[in-house]
Short mmCIF file of C-alpha atoms in Angstrom, two decimals:
data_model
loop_
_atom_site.label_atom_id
_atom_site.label_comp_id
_atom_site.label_asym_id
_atom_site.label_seq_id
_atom_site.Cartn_x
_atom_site.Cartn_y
_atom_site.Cartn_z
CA UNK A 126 -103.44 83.31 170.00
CA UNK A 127 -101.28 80.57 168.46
CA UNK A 128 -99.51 81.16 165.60
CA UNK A 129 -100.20 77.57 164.70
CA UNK A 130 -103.12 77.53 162.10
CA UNK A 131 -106.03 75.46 163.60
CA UNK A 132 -108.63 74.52 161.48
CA UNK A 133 -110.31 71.96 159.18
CA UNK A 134 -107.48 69.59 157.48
CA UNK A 135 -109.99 67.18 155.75
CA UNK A 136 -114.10 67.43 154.78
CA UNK A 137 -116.61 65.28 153.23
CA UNK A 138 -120.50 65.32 152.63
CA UNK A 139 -122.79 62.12 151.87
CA UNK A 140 -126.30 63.10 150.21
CA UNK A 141 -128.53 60.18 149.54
CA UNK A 142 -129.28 59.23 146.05
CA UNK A 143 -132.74 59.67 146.68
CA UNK A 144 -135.38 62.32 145.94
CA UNK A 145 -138.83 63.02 146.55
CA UNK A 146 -140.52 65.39 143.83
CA UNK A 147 -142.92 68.15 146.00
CA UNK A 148 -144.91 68.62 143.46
CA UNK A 149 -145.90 64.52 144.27
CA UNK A 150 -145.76 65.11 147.38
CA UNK A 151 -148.40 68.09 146.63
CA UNK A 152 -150.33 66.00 144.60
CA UNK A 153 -151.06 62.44 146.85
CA UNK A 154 -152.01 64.99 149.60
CA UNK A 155 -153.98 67.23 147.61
CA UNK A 156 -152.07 70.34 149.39
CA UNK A 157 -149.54 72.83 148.09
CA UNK A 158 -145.78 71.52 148.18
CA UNK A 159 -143.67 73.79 146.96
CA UNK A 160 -141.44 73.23 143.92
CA UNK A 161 -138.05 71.48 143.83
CA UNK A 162 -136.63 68.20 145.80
CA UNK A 163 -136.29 66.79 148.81
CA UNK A 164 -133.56 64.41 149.51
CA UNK A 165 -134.44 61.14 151.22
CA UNK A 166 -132.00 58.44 152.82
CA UNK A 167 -132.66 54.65 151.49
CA UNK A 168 -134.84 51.78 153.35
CA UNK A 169 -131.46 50.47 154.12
CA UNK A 170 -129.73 53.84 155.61
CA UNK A 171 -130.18 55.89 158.79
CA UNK A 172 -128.09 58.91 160.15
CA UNK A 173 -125.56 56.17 161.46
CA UNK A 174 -124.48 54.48 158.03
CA UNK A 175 -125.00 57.57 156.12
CA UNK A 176 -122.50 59.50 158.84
CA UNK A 177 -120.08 56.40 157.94
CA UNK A 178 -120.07 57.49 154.06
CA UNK A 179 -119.40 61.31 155.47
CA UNK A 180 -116.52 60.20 157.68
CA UNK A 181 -114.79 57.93 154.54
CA UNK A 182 -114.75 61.39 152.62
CA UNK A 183 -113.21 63.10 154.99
CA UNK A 184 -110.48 60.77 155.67
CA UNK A 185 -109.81 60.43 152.11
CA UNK A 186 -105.79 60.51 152.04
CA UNK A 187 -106.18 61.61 155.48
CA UNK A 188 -104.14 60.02 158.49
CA UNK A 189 -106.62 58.72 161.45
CA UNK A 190 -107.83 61.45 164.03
CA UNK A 191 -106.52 60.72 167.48
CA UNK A 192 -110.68 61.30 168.70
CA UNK A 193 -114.13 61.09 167.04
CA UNK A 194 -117.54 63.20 168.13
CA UNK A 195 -120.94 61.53 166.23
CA UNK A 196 -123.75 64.54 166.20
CA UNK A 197 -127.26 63.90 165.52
CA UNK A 198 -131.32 64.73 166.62
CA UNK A 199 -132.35 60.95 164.98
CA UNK A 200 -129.80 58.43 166.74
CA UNK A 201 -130.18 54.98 165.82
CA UNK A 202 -129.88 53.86 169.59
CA UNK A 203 -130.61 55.31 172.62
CA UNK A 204 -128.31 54.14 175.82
CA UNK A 205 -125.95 53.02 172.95
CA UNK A 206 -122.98 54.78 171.87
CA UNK A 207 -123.94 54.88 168.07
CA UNK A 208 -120.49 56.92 167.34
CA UNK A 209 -118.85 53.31 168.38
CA UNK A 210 -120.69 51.96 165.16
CA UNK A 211 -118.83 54.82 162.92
CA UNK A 212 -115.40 54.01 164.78
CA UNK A 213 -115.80 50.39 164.07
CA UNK A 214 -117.03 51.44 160.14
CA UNK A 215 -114.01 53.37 159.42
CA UNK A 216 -111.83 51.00 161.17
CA UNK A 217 -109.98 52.92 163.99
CA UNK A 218 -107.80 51.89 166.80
CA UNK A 219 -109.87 51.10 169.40
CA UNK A 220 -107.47 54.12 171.65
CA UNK A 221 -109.24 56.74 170.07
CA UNK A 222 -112.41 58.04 171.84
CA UNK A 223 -115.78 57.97 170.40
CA UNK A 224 -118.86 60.21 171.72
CA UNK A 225 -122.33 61.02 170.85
CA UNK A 226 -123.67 64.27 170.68
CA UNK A 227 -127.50 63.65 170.02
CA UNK A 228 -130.86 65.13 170.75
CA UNK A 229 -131.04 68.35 168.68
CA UNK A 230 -130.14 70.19 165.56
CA UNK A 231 -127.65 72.08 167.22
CA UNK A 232 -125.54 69.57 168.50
CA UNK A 233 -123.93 69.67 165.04
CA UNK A 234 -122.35 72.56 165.88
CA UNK A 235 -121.30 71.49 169.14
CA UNK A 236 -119.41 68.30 167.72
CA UNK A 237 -117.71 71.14 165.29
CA UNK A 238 -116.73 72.95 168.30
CA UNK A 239 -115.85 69.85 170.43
CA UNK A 240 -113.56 68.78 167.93
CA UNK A 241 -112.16 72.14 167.31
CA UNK A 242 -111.21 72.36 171.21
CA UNK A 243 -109.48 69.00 170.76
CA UNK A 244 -107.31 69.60 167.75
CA UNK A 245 -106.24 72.92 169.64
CA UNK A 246 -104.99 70.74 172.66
CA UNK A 247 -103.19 68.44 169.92
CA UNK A 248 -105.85 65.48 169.23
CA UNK A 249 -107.00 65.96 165.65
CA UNK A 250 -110.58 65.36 165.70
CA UNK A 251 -113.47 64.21 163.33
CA UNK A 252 -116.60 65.58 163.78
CA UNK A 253 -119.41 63.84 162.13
CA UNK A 254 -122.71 65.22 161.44
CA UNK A 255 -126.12 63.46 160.29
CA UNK A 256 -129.50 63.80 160.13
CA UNK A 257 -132.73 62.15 158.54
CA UNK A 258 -135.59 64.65 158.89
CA UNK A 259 -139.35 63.08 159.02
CA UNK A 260 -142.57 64.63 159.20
CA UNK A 261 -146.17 63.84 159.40
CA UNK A 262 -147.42 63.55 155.60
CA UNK A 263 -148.20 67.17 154.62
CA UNK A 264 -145.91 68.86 157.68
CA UNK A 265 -143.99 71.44 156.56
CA UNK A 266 -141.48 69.01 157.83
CA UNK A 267 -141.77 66.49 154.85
CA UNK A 268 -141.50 68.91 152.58
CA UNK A 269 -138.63 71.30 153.74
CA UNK A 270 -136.41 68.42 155.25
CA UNK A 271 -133.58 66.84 153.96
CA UNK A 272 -131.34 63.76 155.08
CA UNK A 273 -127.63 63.95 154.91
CA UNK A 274 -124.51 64.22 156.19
CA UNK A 275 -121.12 65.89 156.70
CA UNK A 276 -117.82 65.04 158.45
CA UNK A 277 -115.20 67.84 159.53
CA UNK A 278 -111.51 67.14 160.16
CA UNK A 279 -109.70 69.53 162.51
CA UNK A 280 -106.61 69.57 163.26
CA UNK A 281 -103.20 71.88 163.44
CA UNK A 282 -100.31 72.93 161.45
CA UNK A 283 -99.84 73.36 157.12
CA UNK A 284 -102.63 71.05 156.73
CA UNK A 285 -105.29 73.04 157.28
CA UNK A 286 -107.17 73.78 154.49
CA UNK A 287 -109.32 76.62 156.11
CA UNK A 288 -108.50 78.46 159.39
CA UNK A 289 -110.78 78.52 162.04
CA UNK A 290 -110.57 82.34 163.23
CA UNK A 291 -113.29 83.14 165.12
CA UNK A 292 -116.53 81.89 167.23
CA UNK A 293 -119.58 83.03 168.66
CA UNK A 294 -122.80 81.48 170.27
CA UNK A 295 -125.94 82.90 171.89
CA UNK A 296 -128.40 80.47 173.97
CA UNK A 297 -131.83 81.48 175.13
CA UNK A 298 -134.57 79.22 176.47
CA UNK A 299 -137.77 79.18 174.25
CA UNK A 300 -140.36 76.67 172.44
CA UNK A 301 -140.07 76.75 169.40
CA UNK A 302 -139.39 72.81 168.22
CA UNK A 303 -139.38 69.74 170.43
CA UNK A 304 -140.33 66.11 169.91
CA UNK A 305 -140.74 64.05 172.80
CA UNK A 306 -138.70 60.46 173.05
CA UNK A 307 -140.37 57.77 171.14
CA UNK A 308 -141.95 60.61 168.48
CA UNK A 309 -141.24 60.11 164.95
CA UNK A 310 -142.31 64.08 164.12
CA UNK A 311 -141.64 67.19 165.51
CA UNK A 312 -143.98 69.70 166.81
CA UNK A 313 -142.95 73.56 166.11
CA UNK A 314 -144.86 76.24 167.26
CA UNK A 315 -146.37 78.97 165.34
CA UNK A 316 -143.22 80.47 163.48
CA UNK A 317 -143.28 84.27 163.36
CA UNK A 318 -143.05 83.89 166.97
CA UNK A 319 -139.60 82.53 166.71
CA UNK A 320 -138.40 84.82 164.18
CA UNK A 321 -137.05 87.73 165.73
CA UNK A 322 -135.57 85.87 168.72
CA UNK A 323 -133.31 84.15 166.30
CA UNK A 324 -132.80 87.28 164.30
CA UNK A 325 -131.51 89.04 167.44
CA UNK A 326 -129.58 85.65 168.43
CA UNK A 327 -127.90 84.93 165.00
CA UNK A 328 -126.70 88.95 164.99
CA UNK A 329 -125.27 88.23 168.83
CA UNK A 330 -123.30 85.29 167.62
CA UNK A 331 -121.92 86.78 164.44
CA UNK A 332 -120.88 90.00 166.14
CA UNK A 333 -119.12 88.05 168.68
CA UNK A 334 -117.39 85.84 165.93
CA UNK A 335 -116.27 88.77 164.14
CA UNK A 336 -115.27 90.12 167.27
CA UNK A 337 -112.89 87.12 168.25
CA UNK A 338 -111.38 87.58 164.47
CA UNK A 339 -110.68 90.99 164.39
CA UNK A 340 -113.03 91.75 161.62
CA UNK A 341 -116.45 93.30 160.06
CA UNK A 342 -118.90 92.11 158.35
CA UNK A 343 -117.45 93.64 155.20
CA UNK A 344 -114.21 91.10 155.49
CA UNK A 345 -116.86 88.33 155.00
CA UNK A 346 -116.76 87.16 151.77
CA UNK A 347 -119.36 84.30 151.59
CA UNK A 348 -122.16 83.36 154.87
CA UNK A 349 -124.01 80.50 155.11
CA UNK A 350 -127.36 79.97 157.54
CA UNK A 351 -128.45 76.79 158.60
CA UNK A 352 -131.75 75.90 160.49
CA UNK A 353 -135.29 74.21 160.54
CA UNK A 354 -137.24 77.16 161.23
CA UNK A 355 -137.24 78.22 157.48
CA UNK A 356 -138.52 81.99 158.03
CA UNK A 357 -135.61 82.41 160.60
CA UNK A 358 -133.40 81.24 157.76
CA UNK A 359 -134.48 83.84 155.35
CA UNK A 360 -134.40 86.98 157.65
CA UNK A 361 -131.09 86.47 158.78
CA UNK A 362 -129.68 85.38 155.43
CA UNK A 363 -130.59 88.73 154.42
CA UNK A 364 -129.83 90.77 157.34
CA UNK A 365 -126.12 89.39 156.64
CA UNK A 366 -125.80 88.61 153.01
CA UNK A 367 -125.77 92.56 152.43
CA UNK A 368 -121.83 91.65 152.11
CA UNK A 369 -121.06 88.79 151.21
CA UNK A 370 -122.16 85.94 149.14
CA UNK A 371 -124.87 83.52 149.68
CA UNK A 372 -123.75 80.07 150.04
CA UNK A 373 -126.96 77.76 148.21
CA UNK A 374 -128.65 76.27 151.30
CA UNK A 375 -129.64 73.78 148.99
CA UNK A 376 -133.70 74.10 150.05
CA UNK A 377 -134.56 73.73 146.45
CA UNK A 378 -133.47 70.26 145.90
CA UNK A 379 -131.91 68.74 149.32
CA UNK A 380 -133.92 70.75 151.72
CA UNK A 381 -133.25 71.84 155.11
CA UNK A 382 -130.81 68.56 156.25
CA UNK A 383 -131.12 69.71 160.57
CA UNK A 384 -127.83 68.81 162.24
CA UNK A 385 -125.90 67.79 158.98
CA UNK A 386 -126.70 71.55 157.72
CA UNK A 387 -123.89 73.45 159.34
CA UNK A 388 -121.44 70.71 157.31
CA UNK A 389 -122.53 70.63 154.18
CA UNK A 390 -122.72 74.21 154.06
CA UNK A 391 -119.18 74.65 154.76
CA UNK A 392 -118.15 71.75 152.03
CA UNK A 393 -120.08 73.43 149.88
CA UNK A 394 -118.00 76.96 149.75
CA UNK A 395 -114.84 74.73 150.18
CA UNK A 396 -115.26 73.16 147.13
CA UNK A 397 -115.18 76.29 145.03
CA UNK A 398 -113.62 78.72 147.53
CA UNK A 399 -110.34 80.35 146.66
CA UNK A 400 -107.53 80.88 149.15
CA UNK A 401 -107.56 83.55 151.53
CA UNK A 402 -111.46 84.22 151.36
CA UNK A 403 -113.81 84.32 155.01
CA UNK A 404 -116.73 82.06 155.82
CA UNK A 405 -119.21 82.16 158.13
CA UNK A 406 -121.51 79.73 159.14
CA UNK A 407 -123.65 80.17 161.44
CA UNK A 408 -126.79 78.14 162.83
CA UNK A 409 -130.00 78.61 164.14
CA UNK A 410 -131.65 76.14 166.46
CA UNK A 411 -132.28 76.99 170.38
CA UNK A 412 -130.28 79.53 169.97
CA UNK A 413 -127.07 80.81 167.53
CA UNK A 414 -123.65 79.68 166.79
CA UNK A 415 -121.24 81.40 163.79
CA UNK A 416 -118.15 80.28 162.88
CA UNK A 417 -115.71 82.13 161.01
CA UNK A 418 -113.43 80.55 158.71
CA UNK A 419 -110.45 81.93 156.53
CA UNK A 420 -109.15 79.27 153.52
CA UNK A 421 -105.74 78.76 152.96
CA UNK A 422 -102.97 77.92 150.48
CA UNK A 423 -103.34 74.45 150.48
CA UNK A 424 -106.96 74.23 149.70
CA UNK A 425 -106.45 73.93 146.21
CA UNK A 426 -104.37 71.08 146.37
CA UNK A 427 -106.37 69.18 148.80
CA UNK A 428 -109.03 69.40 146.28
CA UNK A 429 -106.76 68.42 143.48
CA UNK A 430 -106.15 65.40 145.32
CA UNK A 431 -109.44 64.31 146.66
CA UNK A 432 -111.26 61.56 145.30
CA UNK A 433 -114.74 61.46 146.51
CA UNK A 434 -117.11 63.24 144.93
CA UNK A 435 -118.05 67.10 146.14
CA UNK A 436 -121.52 68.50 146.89
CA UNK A 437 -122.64 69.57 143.58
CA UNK A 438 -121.58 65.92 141.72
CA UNK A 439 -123.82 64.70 144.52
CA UNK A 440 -126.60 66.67 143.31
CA UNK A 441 -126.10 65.25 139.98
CA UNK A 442 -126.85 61.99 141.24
CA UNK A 443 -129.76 62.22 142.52
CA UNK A 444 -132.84 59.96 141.00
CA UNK A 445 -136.54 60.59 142.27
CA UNK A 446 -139.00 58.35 143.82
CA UNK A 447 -142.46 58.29 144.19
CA UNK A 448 -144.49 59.67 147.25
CA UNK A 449 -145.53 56.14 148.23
CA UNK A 450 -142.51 54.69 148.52
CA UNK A 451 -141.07 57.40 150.45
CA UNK A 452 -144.01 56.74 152.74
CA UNK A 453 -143.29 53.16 152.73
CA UNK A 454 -139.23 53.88 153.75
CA UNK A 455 -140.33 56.09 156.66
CA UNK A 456 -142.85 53.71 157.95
CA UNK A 457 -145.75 55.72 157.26
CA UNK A 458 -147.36 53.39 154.77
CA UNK A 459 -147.41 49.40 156.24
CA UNK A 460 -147.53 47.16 152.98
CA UNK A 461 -147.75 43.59 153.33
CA UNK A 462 -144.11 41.99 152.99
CA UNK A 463 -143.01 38.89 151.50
CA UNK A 464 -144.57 35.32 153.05
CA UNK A 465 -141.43 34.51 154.02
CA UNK A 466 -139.30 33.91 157.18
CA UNK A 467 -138.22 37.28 159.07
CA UNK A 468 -134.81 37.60 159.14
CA UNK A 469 -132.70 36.34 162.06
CA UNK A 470 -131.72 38.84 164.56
CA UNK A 471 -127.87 39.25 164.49
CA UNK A 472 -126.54 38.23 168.12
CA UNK A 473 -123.92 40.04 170.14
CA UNK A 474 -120.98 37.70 170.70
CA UNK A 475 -120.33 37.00 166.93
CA UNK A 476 -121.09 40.31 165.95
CA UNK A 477 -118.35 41.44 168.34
CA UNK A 478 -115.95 38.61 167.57
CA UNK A 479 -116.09 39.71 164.25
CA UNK A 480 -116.50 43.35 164.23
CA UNK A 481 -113.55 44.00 162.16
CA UNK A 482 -115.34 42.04 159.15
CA UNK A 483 -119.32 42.62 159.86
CA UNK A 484 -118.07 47.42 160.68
CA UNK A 485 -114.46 47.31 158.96
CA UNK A 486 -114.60 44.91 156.25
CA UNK A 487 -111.56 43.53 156.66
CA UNK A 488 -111.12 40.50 155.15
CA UNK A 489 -107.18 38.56 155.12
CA UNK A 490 -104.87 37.83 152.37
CA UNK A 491 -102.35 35.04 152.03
CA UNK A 492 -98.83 35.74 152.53
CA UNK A 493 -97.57 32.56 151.51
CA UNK A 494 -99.64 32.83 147.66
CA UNK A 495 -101.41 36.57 148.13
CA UNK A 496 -104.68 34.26 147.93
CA UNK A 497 -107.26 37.26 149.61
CA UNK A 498 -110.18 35.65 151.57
CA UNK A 499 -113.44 37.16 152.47
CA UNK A 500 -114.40 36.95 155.31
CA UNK A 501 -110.59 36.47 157.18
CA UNK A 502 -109.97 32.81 157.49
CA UNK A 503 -107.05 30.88 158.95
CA UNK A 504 -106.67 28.14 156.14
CA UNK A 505 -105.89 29.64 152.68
CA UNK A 506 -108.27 27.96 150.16
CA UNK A 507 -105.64 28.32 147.81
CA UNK A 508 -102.35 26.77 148.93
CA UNK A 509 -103.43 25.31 152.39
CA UNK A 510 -101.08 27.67 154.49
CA UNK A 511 -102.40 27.86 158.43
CA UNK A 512 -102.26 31.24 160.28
CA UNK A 513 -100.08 32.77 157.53
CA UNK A 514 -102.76 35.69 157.23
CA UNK A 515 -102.63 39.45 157.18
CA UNK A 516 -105.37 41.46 157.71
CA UNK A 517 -106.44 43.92 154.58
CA UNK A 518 -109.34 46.01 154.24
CA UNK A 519 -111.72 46.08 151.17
CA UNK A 520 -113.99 48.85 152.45
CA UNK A 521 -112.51 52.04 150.10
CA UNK A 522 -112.01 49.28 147.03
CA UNK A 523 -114.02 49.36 143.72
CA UNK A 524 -115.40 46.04 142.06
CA UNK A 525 -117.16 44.75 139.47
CA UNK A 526 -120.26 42.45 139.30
CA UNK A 527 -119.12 38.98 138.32
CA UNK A 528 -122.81 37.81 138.30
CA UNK A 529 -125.88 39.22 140.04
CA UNK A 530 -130.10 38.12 140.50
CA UNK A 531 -133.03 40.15 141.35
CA UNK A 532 -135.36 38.19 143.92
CA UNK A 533 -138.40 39.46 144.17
CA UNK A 534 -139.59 37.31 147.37
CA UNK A 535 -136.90 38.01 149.45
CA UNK A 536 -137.14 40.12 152.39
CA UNK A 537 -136.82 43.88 151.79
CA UNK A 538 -138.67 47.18 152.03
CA UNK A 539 -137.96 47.78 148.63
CA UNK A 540 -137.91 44.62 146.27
CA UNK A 541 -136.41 43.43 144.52
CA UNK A 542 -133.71 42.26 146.84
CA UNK A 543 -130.33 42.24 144.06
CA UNK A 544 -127.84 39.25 144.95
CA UNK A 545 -124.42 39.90 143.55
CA UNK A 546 -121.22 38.37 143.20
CA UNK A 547 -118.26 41.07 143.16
CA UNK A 548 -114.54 40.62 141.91
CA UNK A 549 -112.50 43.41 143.69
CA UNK A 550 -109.51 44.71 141.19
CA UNK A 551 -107.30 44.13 144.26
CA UNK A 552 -107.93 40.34 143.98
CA UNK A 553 -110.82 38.29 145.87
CA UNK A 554 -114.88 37.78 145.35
CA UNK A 555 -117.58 38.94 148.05
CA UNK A 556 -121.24 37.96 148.04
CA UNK A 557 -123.14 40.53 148.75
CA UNK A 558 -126.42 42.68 148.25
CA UNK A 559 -126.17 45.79 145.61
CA UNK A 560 -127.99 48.81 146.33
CA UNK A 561 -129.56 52.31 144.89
CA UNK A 562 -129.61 50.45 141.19
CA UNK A 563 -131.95 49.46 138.86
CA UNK A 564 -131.87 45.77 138.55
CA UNK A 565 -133.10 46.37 134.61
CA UNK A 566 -130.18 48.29 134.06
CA UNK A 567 -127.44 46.37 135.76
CA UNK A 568 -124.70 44.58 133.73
CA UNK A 569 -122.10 41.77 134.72
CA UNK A 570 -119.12 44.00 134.32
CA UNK A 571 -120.51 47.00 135.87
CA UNK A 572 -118.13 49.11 138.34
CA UNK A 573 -119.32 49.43 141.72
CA UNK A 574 -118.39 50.35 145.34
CA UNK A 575 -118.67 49.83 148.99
CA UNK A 576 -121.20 51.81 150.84
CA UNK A 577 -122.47 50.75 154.95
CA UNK A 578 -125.77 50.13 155.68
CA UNK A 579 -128.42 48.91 158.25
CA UNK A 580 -130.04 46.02 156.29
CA UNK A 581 -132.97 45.73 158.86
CA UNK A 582 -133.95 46.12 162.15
CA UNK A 583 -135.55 43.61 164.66
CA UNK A 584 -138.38 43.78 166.57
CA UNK A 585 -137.00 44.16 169.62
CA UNK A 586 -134.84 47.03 168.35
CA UNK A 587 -131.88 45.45 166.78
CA UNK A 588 -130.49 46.88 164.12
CA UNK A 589 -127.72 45.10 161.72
CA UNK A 590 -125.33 46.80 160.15
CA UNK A 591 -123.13 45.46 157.24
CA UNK A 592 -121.72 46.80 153.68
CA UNK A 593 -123.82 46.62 150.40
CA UNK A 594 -122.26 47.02 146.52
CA UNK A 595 -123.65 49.97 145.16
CA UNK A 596 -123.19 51.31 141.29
CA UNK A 597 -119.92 53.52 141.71
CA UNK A 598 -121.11 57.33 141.61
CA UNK A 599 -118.65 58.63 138.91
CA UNK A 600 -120.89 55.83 136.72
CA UNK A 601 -124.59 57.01 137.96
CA UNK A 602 -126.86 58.06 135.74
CA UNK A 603 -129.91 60.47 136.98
CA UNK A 604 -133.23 59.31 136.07
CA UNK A 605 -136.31 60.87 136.65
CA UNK A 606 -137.76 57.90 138.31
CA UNK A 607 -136.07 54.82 140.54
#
């Protein structure tokens, strides 16, 4: 082996703000629920934008990878490369590689392991993982699912902030869940027969993890299960957690979040891990994959440095909604919308003329008077220079609301559509939409930040991406009810 440390140089998680009560779930459906939360991506977000707000995290401070792998079972597009969408979000050079790995839970661990392979053979890599999980009202489904995301960084050298040491998979061929294309639920058979295939599976994959690292389960000092098939979950959580430490699976108030799992469950020990302490991760879904993971020195001051918020300040954000308008977000309740015009459907050649603006949000500032435009322009309103522009991105910038109006005709799945005005402190003013607030409790002054989202989708399939003002998290408040 190399005596190069390979491993994860940079991590970040995106939860939605959202959460869905079970007991109201329970309730509406007269049928038991369960107790605790379920987290539940925006009308405006799908595993595309909220895999953006992952990726941002995890290149906090970082420099750009040299590739980037997308992972998720609920793609936006089909015969469309939706990791081109992130790449264009987070503004990379258009040399580095983007792929999709879609179709199933487990392909989150196979962008982890893609990207692994590439930071070994010197390209740092980001792996991105997200999922939105839907169900049929009262599926366990609805209730045990979660949306999120994650984003890995791997890459070589002093870094790394925890050590990839050892790997292990197992693959067998059985039913357990499948959805067919153009289903918006999952069917899953009956689950004890599962069980013990992934029992014996999960046990194959850890062995041959521990194997690779020259250790025991004894070295293990915290293990972390991911999977949909909750039962699975449980049995081999316990078979292993004999000794080590349970990392929260958050079921009780994200739920079970599918391909963004394996992710979040790794953030999740790295933002209270110590150095020197083993992880294991390991996933259930077709099959088994563990990762071992050993944290280093400079953990502590990657964390010191960070910005973005970890997994359990996300948690503290979160504000419920009710049942219904869950129902309404996912499509399964059709309320009439607003008797006005459907929006426009965004067309190709503009979009791509100005992809750095509409995915980067890059606008241009003067260098003859620092005047900063947005969107770019060639003419500076200010002092009339021509083509004496730089380019300058506003994406990772905080704000504050100059002016704003709720509008409660305009079109939106969740009115009232709030029109803003925002002064960025690094000069310049954007109209835009604001987001995941409470138009009530909005002032002109308020902080707020950049966040990517799909504002709507066409009817023939076209969705249109763009960037939204939302209320910046350090200044959230949880409420019981949005």
């Amino acid at each position: 082996m190399s005596t190069t440390p390979l491993g994860v140089t940079g991590y970040g998680v995106y939860l939605p703000l959202w959460r869905v009560d079970r007991k109201d779930i329970g309730s509406a459906l007269g049928t038991p629920a369960g107790r605790g939360t379920r987290s539940v991506a925006g009308y405006d977000e799908d595993s595309t934008s909220m895999g953006v707000e992952a990726a941002l995290a995890a290149l906090d401070g970082a420099p750009a990878p040299a590739g980037l792998v997308y992972a998720t079972a609920t793609p936006g597009y089909a015969d469309k490369t939706n990791a081109g969408i992130v790449h264009a979000a987070l503004a990379l050079d258009q040399s580095v590689p983007a792929w999709d790995f879609s179709g199933a839970a487990r392909s989150g661990m196979g962008a982890i392991t893609a990207a692994a392979d590439a930071a070994a053979a010197g390209r740092p890599t980001l792996a991105v993982l997200s999922d939105i999980r839907t169900g049929l009202p009262s599926s366990a489904e609805e209730k045990d699912g979660g949306d999120g995301a994650s984003a890995l960084l791997f890459g070589t050298g002093d870094g790394v902030v925890a050590e990839l040491i050892g790997r292990g998979s197992a693959s067998a061929e059985f039913l357990d869940r499948w959805r067919v294309p153009g289903e918006t639920a999952s069917k899953v058979w009956e689950e004890r027969f599962a069980e013990g295939i992934y029992r014996e599976l999960a046990l194959d994959a850890v062995d041959a993890a521990l194997k690779e690292a020259g250790l025991t389960r004894s070295d293990v000092d915290r293990v972390g299960v991911a999977g949909l098939h909750r039962r699975a979950v449980g049995v081999v959580t316990k078979t292993l957690a004999s000794d080590a430490a349970v990392i929260d699976d958050l079921a009780a108030t994200v739920g079970a979040t599918g391909t963004a799992q394996p992710g979040i469950l790794l953030a999740s020990a790295l933002d209270d891990a110590a150095p020197g302490e083993t992880i294991l991760i390991v996933q259930l879904g077709d099959g088994a994959d563990a990762v071992l993971l050993r944290t280093t020195a400079a953990l502590a001051t990657y964390r010191d440095a960070r910005t973005t918020p970890g997994v359990a300040e996300q948690l503290g954000y979160g504000r419920t909604i009710g049942y219904q308008r869950f129902l309404t977000w996912r499509g399964f309740l059709r309320r009439e919308s607003p008797r006005r015009p459907d929006p426009d459907r965004p067309a190709a050649p503009p979009s791509s003329r100005n992809a750095q603006w509409k995915f980067g949000l890059a606008g241009s500032r003067c260098t003859e008077c620092g005047t900063r435009h947005m969107p770019a322009i060639r003419v500076c309103r200010s002092c009339k220079a021509v083509d004496r522009m730089e380019r300058e991105r506003i994406a990772g910038e905080r704000g504050t609301i100059a002016t704003y109006q709720a509008d409660l005709l305009a079109y939106t799945l969740s009115p009232p559509l709030i029109g803003s005005a925002i002064d960025f402190d690094g000069g310049g003013r954007l109209m835009c939409e604001i987001t995941d607030a409470d138009a009530a409790a909005l002032k002109i002054g308020d902080p707020v930040e950049m966040t990517f989202r799909r504002f709507y989708t066409t009817s023939d399939g076209v969705h249109n991406y763009f960037w939204k003002a939302r209320p910046a998290r350090g200044a959230v408040a949880a409420t019981k009810e949005a």
